[in-house]
Each structure stands twice: as structure tokens, then as C-alpha cells.
PDB file of C-alpha atoms in Angstrom:
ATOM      1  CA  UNK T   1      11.350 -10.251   9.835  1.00  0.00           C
ATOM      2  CA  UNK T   2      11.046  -9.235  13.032  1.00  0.00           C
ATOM      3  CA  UNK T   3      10.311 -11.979  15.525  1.00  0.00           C
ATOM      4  CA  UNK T   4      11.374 -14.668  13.345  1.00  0.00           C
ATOM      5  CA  UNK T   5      12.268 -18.106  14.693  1.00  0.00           C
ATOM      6  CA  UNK T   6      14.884 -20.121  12.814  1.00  0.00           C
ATOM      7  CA  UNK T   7      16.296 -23.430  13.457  1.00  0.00           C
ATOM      8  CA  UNK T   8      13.663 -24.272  15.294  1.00  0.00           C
ATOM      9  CA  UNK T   9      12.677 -27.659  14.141  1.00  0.00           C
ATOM     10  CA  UNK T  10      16.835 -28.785  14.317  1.00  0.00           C
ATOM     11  CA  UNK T  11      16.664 -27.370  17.964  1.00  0.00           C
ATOM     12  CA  UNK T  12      13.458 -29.903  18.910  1.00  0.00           C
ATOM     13  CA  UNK T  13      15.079 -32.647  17.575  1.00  0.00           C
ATOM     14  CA  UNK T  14      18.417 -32.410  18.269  1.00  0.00           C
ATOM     15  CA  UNK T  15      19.203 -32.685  14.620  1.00  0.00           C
ATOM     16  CA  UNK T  16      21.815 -30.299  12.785  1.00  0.00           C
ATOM     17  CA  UNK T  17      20.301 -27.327  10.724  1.00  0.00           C
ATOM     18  CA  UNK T  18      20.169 -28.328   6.957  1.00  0.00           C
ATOM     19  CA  UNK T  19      20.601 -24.772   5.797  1.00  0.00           C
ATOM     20  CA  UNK T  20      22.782 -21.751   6.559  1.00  0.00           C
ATOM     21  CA  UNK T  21      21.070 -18.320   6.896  1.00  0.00           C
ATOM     22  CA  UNK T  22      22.936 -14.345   6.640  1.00  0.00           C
ATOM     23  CA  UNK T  23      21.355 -11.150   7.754  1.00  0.00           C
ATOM     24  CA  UNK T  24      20.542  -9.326   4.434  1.00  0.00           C
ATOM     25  CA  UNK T  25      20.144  -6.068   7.704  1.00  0.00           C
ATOM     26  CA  UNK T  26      21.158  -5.412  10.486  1.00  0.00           C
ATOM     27  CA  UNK T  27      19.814  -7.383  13.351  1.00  0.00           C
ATOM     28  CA  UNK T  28      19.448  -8.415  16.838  1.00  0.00           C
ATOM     29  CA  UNK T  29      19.261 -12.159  17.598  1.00  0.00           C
ATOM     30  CA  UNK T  30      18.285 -14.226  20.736  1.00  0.00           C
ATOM     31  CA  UNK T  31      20.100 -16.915  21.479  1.00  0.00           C
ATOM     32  CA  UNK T  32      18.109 -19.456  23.921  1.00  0.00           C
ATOM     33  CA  UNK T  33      20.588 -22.513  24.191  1.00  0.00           C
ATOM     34  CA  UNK T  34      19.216 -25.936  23.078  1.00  0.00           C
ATOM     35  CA  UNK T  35      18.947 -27.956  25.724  1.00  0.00           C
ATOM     36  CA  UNK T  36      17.097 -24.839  27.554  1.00  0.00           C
ATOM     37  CA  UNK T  37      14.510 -24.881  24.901  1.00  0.00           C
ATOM     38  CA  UNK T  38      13.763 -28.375  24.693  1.00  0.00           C
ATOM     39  CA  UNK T  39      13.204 -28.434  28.398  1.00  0.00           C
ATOM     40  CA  UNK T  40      10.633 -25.853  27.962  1.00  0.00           C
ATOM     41  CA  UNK T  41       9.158 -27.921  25.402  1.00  0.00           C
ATOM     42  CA  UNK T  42       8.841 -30.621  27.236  1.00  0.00           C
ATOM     43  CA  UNK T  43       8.054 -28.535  30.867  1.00  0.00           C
ATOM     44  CA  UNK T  44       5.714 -25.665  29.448  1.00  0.00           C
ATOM     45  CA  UNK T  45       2.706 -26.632  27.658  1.00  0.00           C
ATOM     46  CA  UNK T  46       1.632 -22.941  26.393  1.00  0.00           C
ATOM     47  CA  UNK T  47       5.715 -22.846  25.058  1.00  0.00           C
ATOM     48  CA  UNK T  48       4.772 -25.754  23.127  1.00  0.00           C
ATOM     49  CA  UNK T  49       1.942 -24.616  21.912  1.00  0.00           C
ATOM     50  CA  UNK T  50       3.589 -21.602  20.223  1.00  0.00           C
ATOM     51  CA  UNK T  51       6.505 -24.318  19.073  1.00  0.00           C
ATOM     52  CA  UNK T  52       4.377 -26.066  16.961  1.00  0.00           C
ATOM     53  CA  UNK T  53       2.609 -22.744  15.930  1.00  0.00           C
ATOM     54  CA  UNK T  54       5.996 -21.450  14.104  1.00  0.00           C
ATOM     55  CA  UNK T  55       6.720 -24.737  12.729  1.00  0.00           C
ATOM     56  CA  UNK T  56       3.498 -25.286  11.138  1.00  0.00           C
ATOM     57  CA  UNK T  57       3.748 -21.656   9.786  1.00  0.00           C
ATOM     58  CA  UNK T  58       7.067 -22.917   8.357  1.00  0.00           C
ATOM     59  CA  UNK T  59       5.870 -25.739   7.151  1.00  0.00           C
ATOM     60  CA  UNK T  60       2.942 -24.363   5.333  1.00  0.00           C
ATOM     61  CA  UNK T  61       5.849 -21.886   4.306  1.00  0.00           C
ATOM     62  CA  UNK T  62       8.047 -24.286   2.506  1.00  0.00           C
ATOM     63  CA  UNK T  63       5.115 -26.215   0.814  1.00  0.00           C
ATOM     64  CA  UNK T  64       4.007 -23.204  -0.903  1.00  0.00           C
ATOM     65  CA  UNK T  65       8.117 -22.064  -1.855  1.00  0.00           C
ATOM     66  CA  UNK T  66       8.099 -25.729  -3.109  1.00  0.00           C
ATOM     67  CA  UNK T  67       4.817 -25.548  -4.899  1.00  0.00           C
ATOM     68  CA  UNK T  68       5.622 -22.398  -6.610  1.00  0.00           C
ATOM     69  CA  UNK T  69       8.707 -23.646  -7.597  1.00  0.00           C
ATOM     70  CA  UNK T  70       7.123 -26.663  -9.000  1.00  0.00           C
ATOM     71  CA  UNK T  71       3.736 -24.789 -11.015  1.00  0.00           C
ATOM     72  CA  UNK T  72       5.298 -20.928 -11.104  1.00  0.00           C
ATOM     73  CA  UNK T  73       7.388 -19.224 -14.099  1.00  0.00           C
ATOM     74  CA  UNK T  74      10.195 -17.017 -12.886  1.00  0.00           C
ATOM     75  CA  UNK T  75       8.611 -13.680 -13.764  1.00  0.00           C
ATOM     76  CA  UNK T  76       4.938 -15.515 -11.791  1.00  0.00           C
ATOM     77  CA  UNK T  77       7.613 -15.750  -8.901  1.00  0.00           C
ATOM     78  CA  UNK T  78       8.805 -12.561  -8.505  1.00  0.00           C
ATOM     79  CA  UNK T  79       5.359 -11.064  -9.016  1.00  0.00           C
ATOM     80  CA  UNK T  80       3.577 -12.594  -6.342  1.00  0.00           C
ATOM     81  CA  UNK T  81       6.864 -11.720  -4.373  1.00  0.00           C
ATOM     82  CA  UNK T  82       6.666  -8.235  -5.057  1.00  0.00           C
ATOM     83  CA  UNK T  83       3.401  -8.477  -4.329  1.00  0.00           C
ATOM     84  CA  UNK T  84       3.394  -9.487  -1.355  1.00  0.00           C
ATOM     85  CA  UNK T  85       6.084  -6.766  -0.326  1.00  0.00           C
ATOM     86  CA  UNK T  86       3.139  -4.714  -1.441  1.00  0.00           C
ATOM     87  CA  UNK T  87       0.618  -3.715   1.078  1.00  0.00           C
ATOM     88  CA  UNK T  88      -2.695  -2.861  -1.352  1.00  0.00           C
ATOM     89  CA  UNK T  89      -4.216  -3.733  -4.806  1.00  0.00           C
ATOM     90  CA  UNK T  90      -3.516  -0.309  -6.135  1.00  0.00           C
ATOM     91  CA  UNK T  91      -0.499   1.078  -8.129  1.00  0.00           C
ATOM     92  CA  UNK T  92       2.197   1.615  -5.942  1.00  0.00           C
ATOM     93  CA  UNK T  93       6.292   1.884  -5.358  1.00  0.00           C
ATOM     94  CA  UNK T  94       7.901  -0.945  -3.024  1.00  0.00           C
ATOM     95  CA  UNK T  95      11.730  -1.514  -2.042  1.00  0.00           C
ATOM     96  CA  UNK T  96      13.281  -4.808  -2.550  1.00  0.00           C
ATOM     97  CA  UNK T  97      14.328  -5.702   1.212  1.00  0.00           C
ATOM     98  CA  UNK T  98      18.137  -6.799   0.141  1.00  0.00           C
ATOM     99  CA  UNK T  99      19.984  -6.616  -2.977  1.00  0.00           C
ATOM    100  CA  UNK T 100      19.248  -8.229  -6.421  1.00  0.00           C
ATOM    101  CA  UNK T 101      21.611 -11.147  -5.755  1.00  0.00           C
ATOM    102  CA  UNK T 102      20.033 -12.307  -2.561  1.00  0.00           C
ATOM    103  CA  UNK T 103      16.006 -11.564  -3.960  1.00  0.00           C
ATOM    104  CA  UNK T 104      16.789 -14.206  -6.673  1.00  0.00           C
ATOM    105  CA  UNK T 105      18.444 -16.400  -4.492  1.00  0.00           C
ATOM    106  CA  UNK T 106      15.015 -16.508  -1.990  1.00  0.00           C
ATOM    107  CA  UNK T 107      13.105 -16.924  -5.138  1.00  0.00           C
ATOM    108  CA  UNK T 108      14.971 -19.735  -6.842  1.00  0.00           C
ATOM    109  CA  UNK T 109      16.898 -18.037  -9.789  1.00  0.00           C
ATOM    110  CA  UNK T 110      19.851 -16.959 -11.186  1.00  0.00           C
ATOM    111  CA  UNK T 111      20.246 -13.000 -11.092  1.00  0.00           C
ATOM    112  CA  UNK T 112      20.253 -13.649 -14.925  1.00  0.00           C
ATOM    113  CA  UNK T 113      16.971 -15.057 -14.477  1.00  0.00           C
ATOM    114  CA  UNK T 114      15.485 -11.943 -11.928  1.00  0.00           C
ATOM    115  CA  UNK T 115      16.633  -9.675 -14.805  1.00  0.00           C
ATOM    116  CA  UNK T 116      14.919 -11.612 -17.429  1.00  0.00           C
ATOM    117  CA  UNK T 117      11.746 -11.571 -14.850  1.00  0.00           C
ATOM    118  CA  UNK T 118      11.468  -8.400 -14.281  1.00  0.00           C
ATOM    119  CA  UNK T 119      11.558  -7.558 -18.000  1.00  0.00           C
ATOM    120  CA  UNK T 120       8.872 -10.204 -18.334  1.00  0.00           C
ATOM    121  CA  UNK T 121       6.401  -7.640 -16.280  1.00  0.00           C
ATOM    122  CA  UNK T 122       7.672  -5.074 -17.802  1.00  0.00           C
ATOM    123  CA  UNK T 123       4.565  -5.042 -19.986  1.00  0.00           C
ATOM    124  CA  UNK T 124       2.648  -5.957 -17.027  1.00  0.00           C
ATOM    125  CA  UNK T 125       3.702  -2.516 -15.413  1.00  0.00           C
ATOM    126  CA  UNK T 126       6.114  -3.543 -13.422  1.00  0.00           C
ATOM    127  CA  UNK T 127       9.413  -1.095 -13.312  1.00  0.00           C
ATOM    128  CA  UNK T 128      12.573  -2.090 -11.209  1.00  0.00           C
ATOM    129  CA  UNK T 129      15.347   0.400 -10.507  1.00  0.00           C
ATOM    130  CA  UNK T 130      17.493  -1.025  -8.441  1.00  0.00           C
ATOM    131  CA  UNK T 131      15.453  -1.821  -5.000  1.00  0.00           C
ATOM    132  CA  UNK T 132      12.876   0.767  -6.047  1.00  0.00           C
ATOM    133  CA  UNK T 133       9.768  -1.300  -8.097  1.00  0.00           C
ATOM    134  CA  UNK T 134       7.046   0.620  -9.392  1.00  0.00           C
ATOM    135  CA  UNK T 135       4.271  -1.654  -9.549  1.00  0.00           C
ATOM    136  CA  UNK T 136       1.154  -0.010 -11.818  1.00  0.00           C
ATOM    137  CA  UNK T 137      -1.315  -2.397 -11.958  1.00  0.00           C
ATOM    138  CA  UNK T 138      -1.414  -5.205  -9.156  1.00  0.00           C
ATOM    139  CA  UNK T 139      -4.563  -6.511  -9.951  1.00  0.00           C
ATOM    140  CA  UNK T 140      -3.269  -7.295 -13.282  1.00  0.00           C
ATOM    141  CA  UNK T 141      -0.169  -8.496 -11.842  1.00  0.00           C
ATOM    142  CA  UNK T 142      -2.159 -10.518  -9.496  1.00  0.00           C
ATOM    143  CA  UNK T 143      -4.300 -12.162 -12.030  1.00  0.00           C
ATOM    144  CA  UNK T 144      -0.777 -12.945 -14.208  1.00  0.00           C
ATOM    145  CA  UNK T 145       0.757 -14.479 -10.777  1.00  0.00           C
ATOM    146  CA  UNK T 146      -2.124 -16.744 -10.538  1.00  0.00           C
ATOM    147  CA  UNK T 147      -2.235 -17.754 -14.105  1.00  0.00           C
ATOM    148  CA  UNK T 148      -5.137 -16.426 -15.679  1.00  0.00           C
ATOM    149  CA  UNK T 149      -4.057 -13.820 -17.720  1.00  0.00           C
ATOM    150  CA  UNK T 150      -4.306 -16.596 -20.396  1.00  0.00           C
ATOM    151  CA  UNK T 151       0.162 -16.563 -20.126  1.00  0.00           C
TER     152      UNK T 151
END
């Protein structure tokens, strides 16, 4: 998204980055070299401030990717995903930000198994064509996401 940090945490330890990362848009990236930024950590107190800000964020990030993985099905996965590319509780049309292959990849699965999720909420009244969803009901697909639909 716009105004993302990445590699942040590598960067303030002087640590290689663990993962590799590709624009699923086009984008515009700024580069600040290493050793600059970990001078600023270390001169600029507000700059650190907002450091351990974004890694927190990430933190908290990972812990709930990890936790879903953990407690979520597949189909509870890409619901609260879609969800959250949702921006109200009532029935409404969002657009997967990148293709198929790279939406399963952020939430853990297979294509095979995106496929098989979204005809899990197909009952549920969710409808994927292509990167258009139509999503009918998001209360109910909230309460299925959080596990109390009785599923």
C-alpha cells in the first residue's frame, strides 16, 4: 500500500531480509541506504519513534497472518480478506488487488485451494469473477469468518 515500509527490521539490524517481495502494481520505491537509516535511528529520536511504530504494526501483522493460519479454514481466510478489502457491512462489489495466483499466495493456499474457498462462500453470498467479488451479505460473512455461524 501506499507508504509501506519493508525490510525494515533487516535494515536495523544489519541482518539479511528473510523474504523476497514483487510489485503485484506498479510502483514507486524509496531507497534510503542502510547505513543512512541506522544513523538516523540512532541520531533522531522522533525517526525512531516512527521505526518502532512500523515494526510493531508488522509485528502485530504477522501474529495475526500466523494466528489465522493456525485457527482459520481456507474459505474463513479469504473471507475476512475480502472483507477487509471491503470498506462497509453492507452488500457490496470489491476487486481483488492482484491476480488469483498471488491472493492465495498472501493467504497461505494453493490456487486449488482459493478456488475451493471461494466456492465454500458461495452459499454465504460470496461471487468471484475473476478480480470482481460480489460480496451480499458481510455481516453473515463476518459472523462465518469469526466462527460462529456454528461451521
Amino acid at each position: 500500500e501506499p507508504g509501506e515500509c519493508f525490510i525494515v527490521a533487516a535494515v536495523a539490524m544489519d541482518r539479511p531480509y528473510l523474504l523476497s517481495a514483487r510489485a503485484a502494481t506498479e510502483i514507486r520505491v524509496l531507497h534510503i541506504p542502510s547505513e543512512r537509516m541506522r544513523a538516523l535511528i540512532q541520531s533522531n529520536h522522533e525517526f525512531s519513534i516512527s521505526v518502532v511504530e512500523v515494526l510493531s504494526e508488522h509485528w502485530r501483522q504477522l501474529v495475526g497472518q500466523i494466528t489465522d493460519l493456525k485457527l482459520k479454514s481456507s474459505a474463513q481466510r479469504l473471507g475476512a480478506y475480502l472483507l477487509t478489502l471491503s470498506k462497509s457491512n453492507s452488500a457490496n462489489e470489491v476487486r481483488l488487488p492482484s491476480e488469483r495466483q498471488l491472493v492465495a499466495a498472501r493467504l497461505g493456499m494453493t490456487p486449488e485451494s482459493l478456488s475451493r474457498a471461494f466456492a465454500r462462500l458461495r452459499p454465504l453470498g460470496v461471487i468471484g469473477r475473476g478480480q470482481s467479488v460480489q460480496i451480499k451479505d458481510a455481516k453473515r460473512l463476518r459472523t462465518f469468518c469469526e466462527g460462529r455461524d456454528g461451521s
